[in-house]
Amino acid sequence: MLRPTLVIWGQRIKPSTHIKFLGVNIDQELQWKEQGAAAIAKGAEWLAQFRWMAKPAGGASFKHMRRLYLSVAVPRILYAADIFLTPEWKGTKQGGGVMGARLSSIQGQIANMVMGSMRSSPHDAAEAYTGIMPFHLLVEKIRFTAALRLATLPVTHPLHSAVKAAAKRRIKTHPTPLHDLMHTFKLQPESMEKIKGVRQGPKWTSQVGTHIMRNKEKVEDEEEKRAGDEVRVYTDGSGYEGRIGGCTEEEPSKEHSDTDLGKKQHTRSMKERVLG
């Protein structure tokens, strides 16, 4: 599609076939070719970095290279994969199969480097030995995670109404990535648990007083000062060996919790208040 050059106050602005917004290359035809090319370029850069680290003498260890790939390289290479790696990338449209094959080949080469095997070794065998998911399953996992995150958005989120409308019915012609995510994984936002965000005003102050002991030598003195408090709750947030300690000192009952109450800190706090 040819477009004329825009002139504003003598400044000539040439048209472009795509624009980068929030780290995603959006082209005028919404074919995601530029974004796919950018993902392949990122993969090639990471492949060169892994080739430099995978030296037989003095290179990085197996577990560190695997962790680096899964925790850093994959999120950067497959950024916004839920948008541009729709089912079309599998090859149902022209160009999609090439994108998937290139990215899968990059992962296979990295898996061989993690294993320390020869370049000619089968990629699928290296992925199995290193515990790295096959590329097509890895993409589906990322897309499912994004779809699940969208389905659990609270009502106050700006995307809630769009996700709800997309999940109601599937559009046969020109479906959006949002329609594809909701109906591929058959998610119903109405049946998902919603966790409301905690929001407080700038003048909000907690009604529960907290105090962290600086050292164990002064614990006894601090306890004597707070002997008149009606309720005292003791917590241990260290999470050592997955155990979270919490106890209350209120006559006549004494209770304690010696198990991890969850990964969310507010869950632990609410449980400890219940104990109190």
Short mmCIF file of C-alpha atoms in Angstrom, two decimals:
data_model
loop_
_atom_site.label_atom_id
_atom_site.label_comp_id
_atom_site.label_asym_id
_atom_site.label_seq_id
_atom_site.Cartn_x
_atom_site.Cartn_y
_atom_site.Cartn_z
CA MET A 1 0.00 0.00 0.00
CA LEU A 2 1.62 3.21 -1.22
CA ARG A 3 1.23 6.28 0.93
CA PRO A 4 2.36 9.85 0.22
CA THR A 5 5.01 11.62 2.23
CA LEU A 6 3.58 13.83 4.97
CA VAL A 7 4.81 17.42 5.11
CA ILE A 8 4.35 19.41 8.33
CA TRP A 9 5.84 22.91 8.49
CA GLY A 10 8.42 22.01 5.91
CA GLN A 11 9.38 18.75 7.62
CA ARG A 12 9.01 15.69 5.39
CA ILE A 13 7.89 12.54 7.18
CA LYS A 14 8.27 9.42 5.09
CA PRO A 15 5.67 6.66 5.51
CA SER A 16 6.64 3.39 7.13
CA THR A 17 5.14 -0.05 6.76
CA HIS A 18 5.37 -0.75 10.48
CA ILE A 19 5.75 0.97 13.82
CA LYS A 20 7.11 -0.20 17.15
CA PHE A 21 4.73 0.22 20.08
CA LEU A 22 5.45 -1.13 23.56
CA GLY A 23 8.20 -3.32 22.17
CA VAL A 24 5.98 -4.91 19.49
CA ASN A 25 6.41 -4.24 15.76
CA ILE A 26 2.96 -3.60 14.31
CA ASP A 27 2.76 -3.63 10.52
CA GLN A 28 0.02 -2.07 8.43
CA GLU A 29 -1.38 -5.46 7.39
CA LEU A 30 -1.18 -7.05 10.86
CA GLN A 31 0.81 -9.98 9.49
CA TRP A 32 3.44 -9.69 12.26
CA LYS A 33 6.27 -10.32 9.81
CA GLU A 34 8.48 -7.60 11.31
CA GLN A 35 7.82 -8.86 14.83
CA GLY A 36 8.67 -12.40 13.78
CA ALA A 37 11.87 -11.20 12.13
CA ALA A 38 12.76 -9.30 15.31
CA ALA A 39 12.19 -12.44 17.40
CA ILE A 40 14.43 -14.46 15.08
CA ALA A 41 17.11 -11.75 15.31
CA LYS A 42 16.96 -11.87 19.11
CA GLY A 43 17.26 -15.64 18.98
CA ALA A 44 20.32 -15.38 16.75
CA GLU A 45 21.94 -12.95 19.19
CA TRP A 46 21.31 -15.28 22.11
CA LEU A 47 22.62 -18.20 20.06
CA ALA A 48 25.90 -16.34 19.57
CA GLN A 49 26.09 -15.60 23.29
CA PHE A 50 25.50 -19.25 24.21
CA ARG A 51 28.11 -20.35 21.68
CA TRP A 52 30.59 -18.08 23.44
CA MET A 53 29.68 -19.43 26.89
CA ALA A 54 29.58 -23.11 25.91
CA LYS A 55 33.32 -23.59 25.81
CA PRO A 56 34.63 -27.06 26.69
CA ALA A 57 37.23 -25.55 29.00
CA GLY A 58 36.13 -22.82 31.35
CA GLY A 59 32.56 -22.54 30.06
CA ALA A 60 29.37 -22.22 32.05
CA SER A 61 27.90 -25.28 33.73
CA PHE A 62 24.91 -27.26 32.49
CA LYS A 63 22.44 -26.02 35.07
CA HIS A 64 23.44 -22.38 34.74
CA MET A 65 23.14 -22.36 30.94
CA ARG A 66 19.76 -24.09 31.11
CA ARG A 67 18.53 -21.64 33.73
CA LEU A 68 19.79 -18.70 31.70
CA TYR A 69 17.94 -19.87 28.62
CA LEU A 70 14.62 -20.57 30.34
CA SER A 71 14.56 -17.57 32.68
CA VAL A 72 16.14 -14.84 30.53
CA ALA A 73 16.47 -15.82 26.88
CA VAL A 74 12.99 -17.30 26.37
CA PRO A 75 11.06 -14.32 27.82
CA ARG A 76 13.07 -11.93 25.64
CA ILE A 77 12.90 -13.95 22.44
CA LEU A 78 9.21 -14.80 22.79
CA TYR A 79 8.10 -11.41 24.10
CA ALA A 80 4.45 -10.85 23.08
CA ALA A 81 4.29 -14.41 21.70
CA ASP A 82 0.60 -14.54 22.61
CA ILE A 83 0.02 -11.83 19.97
CA PHE A 84 2.12 -12.79 16.96
CA LEU A 85 2.51 -16.56 17.47
CA THR A 86 -1.12 -17.43 16.86
CA PRO A 87 -2.04 -20.81 15.30
CA GLU A 88 -1.21 -19.24 11.93
CA TRP A 89 2.49 -19.44 12.78
CA LYS A 90 2.33 -23.23 12.44
CA GLY A 91 2.20 -22.88 8.68
CA THR A 92 -1.43 -22.44 7.71
CA LYS A 93 -0.47 -19.10 6.19
CA GLN A 94 2.50 -18.15 4.08
CA GLY A 95 5.52 -17.30 6.20
CA GLY A 96 4.26 -18.73 9.48
CA GLY A 97 5.98 -22.06 9.03
CA VAL A 98 9.32 -20.40 8.32
CA MET A 99 9.12 -18.35 11.52
CA GLY A 100 8.35 -21.38 13.67
CA ALA A 101 11.04 -23.49 12.02
CA ARG A 102 13.72 -20.83 12.51
CA LEU A 103 12.90 -20.30 16.18
CA SER A 104 12.69 -24.05 16.80
CA SER A 105 16.08 -24.54 15.16
CA ILE A 106 17.61 -21.86 17.40
CA GLN A 107 16.28 -23.60 20.50
CA GLY A 108 17.61 -26.95 19.30
CA GLN A 109 21.09 -25.53 18.77
CA ILE A 110 21.06 -23.99 22.25
CA ALA A 111 19.94 -27.32 23.72
CA ASN A 112 22.92 -29.02 22.06
CA MET A 113 25.23 -26.41 23.58
CA VAL A 114 23.71 -26.92 27.02
CA MET A 115 24.28 -30.66 26.67
CA GLY A 116 27.78 -30.20 25.31
CA SER A 117 26.96 -32.45 22.37
CA MET A 118 27.98 -32.12 18.73
CA ARG A 119 26.25 -29.70 16.40
CA SER A 120 24.96 -32.58 14.30
CA SER A 121 23.18 -34.18 17.28
CA PRO A 122 19.38 -34.39 17.03
CA HIS A 123 17.69 -31.36 18.53
CA ASP A 124 14.77 -33.31 19.99
CA ALA A 125 17.11 -35.64 21.87
CA ALA A 126 19.02 -32.70 23.34
CA GLU A 127 15.76 -31.06 24.42
CA ALA A 128 14.67 -34.27 26.12
CA TYR A 129 17.95 -34.69 28.01
CA THR A 130 18.07 -31.05 29.13
CA GLY A 131 14.43 -30.94 30.19
CA ILE A 132 13.56 -28.17 27.74
CA MET A 133 10.08 -28.40 26.28
CA PRO A 134 9.75 -28.79 22.50
CA PHE A 135 9.34 -25.40 20.91
CA HIS A 136 5.71 -25.77 19.89
CA LEU A 137 4.76 -26.86 23.41
CA LEU A 138 6.78 -24.01 24.88
CA VAL A 139 4.83 -21.55 22.75
CA GLU A 140 1.53 -23.08 23.84
CA LYS A 141 2.59 -22.82 27.48
CA ILE A 142 3.40 -19.13 27.08
CA ARG A 143 0.11 -18.49 25.29
CA PHE A 144 -1.87 -20.38 27.93
CA THR A 145 -0.19 -18.40 30.71
CA ALA A 146 -1.12 -15.14 28.98
CA ALA A 147 -4.69 -16.32 28.40
CA LEU A 148 -5.09 -17.38 32.02
CA ARG A 149 -3.76 -14.02 33.20
CA LEU A 150 -6.29 -12.21 31.01
CA ALA A 151 -9.15 -14.40 32.20
CA THR A 152 -8.44 -13.62 35.85
CA LEU A 153 -8.41 -9.83 35.48
CA PRO A 154 -10.73 -8.05 37.93
CA VAL A 155 -13.73 -6.02 36.80
CA THR A 156 -11.87 -2.78 37.43
CA HIS A 157 -9.22 -3.62 34.83
CA PRO A 158 -9.62 -1.85 31.44
CA LEU A 159 -9.24 -5.14 29.53
CA HIS A 160 -11.91 -7.01 31.49
CA SER A 161 -14.81 -6.05 29.20
CA ALA A 162 -12.82 -6.85 26.05
CA VAL A 163 -11.79 -10.27 27.38
CA LYS A 164 -15.36 -11.03 28.45
CA ALA A 165 -16.74 -10.10 25.03
CA ALA A 166 -14.09 -12.15 23.22
CA ALA A 167 -14.85 -15.24 25.31
CA LYS A 168 -18.59 -15.19 24.57
CA ARG A 169 -18.41 -16.21 20.93
CA ARG A 170 -15.75 -17.03 18.40
CA ILE A 171 -15.51 -14.95 15.25
CA LYS A 172 -14.91 -17.04 12.14
CA THR A 173 -13.68 -14.22 9.93
CA HIS A 174 -10.81 -11.98 11.04
CA PRO A 175 -10.48 -13.26 14.63
CA THR A 176 -8.19 -11.29 16.90
CA PRO A 177 -5.44 -12.88 19.02
CA LEU A 178 -7.69 -12.30 22.03
CA HIS A 179 -10.48 -14.37 20.48
CA ASP A 180 -8.00 -17.10 19.63
CA LEU A 181 -6.58 -17.26 23.16
CA MET A 182 -9.95 -17.49 24.88
CA HIS A 183 -11.41 -20.15 22.58
CA THR A 184 -8.28 -22.23 21.97
CA PHE A 185 -7.92 -22.92 25.68
CA LYS A 186 -11.70 -22.74 26.35
CA LEU A 187 -11.43 -20.26 29.19
CA GLN A 188 -14.46 -18.63 30.78
CA PRO A 189 -13.55 -15.40 32.61
CA GLU A 190 -16.84 -15.47 34.54
CA SER A 191 -15.86 -18.73 36.26
CA MET A 192 -12.37 -17.57 37.21
CA GLU A 193 -11.45 -16.42 40.68
CA LYS A 194 -10.68 -12.71 40.81
CA ILE A 195 -8.12 -11.30 43.25
CA LYS A 196 -8.80 -7.64 43.89
CA GLY A 197 -5.87 -5.30 43.99
CA VAL A 198 -5.12 -3.63 47.29
CA ARG A 199 -5.36 0.13 46.93
CA GLN A 200 -5.05 2.62 49.75
CA GLY A 201 -5.11 6.40 49.81
CA PRO A 202 -1.99 8.44 50.52
CA LYS A 203 -3.29 9.30 54.02
CA TRP A 204 -4.03 5.68 54.94
CA THR A 205 -2.36 4.33 58.06
CA SER A 206 -2.52 0.78 59.34
CA GLN A 207 -4.47 0.16 62.53
CA VAL A 208 -2.10 -2.65 63.42
CA GLY A 209 1.16 -1.59 64.98
CA THR A 210 4.26 -3.51 63.93
CA HIS A 211 7.65 -3.71 65.53
CA ILE A 212 10.75 -5.59 64.38
CA MET A 213 13.23 -6.55 67.06
CA ARG A 214 16.73 -5.36 66.27
CA ASN A 215 18.48 -8.07 68.26
CA LYS A 216 17.48 -10.93 70.51
CA GLU A 217 19.13 -9.40 73.58
CA LYS A 218 16.49 -6.66 73.77
CA VAL A 219 13.49 -8.92 73.19
CA GLU A 220 12.77 -9.38 76.89
CA ASP A 221 12.84 -5.64 77.57
CA GLU A 222 10.54 -4.94 74.63
CA GLU A 223 8.11 -7.60 75.81
CA GLU A 224 7.85 -6.02 79.23
CA LYS A 225 6.96 -2.68 77.64
CA ARG A 226 4.12 -4.28 75.66
CA ALA A 227 2.79 -6.46 78.44
CA GLY A 228 -0.40 -4.41 78.60
CA ASP A 229 -1.34 -4.89 74.94
CA GLU A 230 -4.58 -6.79 74.46
CA VAL A 231 -3.37 -8.83 71.48
CA ARG A 232 0.17 -9.59 70.41
CA VAL A 233 0.95 -11.50 67.22
CA TYR A 234 4.39 -12.93 66.52
CA THR A 235 5.38 -13.77 62.97
CA ASP A 236 8.40 -15.16 61.21
CA GLY A 237 8.60 -14.21 57.54
CA SER A 238 11.94 -15.78 56.76
CA GLY A 239 10.36 -18.71 54.95
CA TYR A 240 13.20 -21.01 55.94
CA GLU A 241 12.61 -24.47 54.42
CA GLY A 242 9.15 -23.36 53.34
CA ARG A 243 7.95 -22.88 56.92
CA ILE A 244 6.32 -19.71 58.18
CA GLY A 245 5.91 -19.35 61.92
CA GLY A 246 3.14 -17.38 63.55
CA CYS A 247 1.72 -17.44 67.07
CA THR A 248 -0.57 -15.41 69.26
CA GLU A 249 -0.36 -14.66 72.93
CA GLU A 250 -3.84 -14.04 74.22
CA GLU A 251 -5.40 -15.80 77.17
CA PRO A 252 -6.83 -18.33 77.37
CA SER A 253 -5.98 -19.81 73.93
CA LYS A 254 -2.62 -20.18 72.22
CA GLU A 255 -2.35 -21.19 68.58
CA HIS A 256 0.50 -21.48 66.17
CA SER A 257 1.08 -22.08 62.50
CA ASP A 258 4.17 -23.94 61.38
CA THR A 259 3.45 -24.33 57.66
CA ASP A 260 3.87 -22.08 54.68
CA LEU A 261 0.61 -20.20 54.24
CA GLY A 262 1.24 -19.25 50.64
CA LYS A 263 3.48 -17.25 48.36
CA LYS A 264 1.48 -14.04 48.75
CA GLN A 265 2.50 -11.98 51.73
CA HIS A 266 -1.02 -10.63 52.28
CA THR A 267 -2.31 -14.21 52.64
CA ARG A 268 0.12 -14.82 55.47
CA SER A 269 -0.81 -11.54 57.12
CA MET A 270 -4.53 -12.26 57.00
CA LYS A 271 -3.98 -15.75 58.39
CA GLU A 272 -1.90 -14.34 61.21
CA ARG A 273 -4.60 -11.80 62.02
CA VAL A 274 -7.14 -14.63 62.18
CA LEU A 275 -4.87 -16.42 64.62
CA GLY A 276 -4.68 -13.22 66.64
#
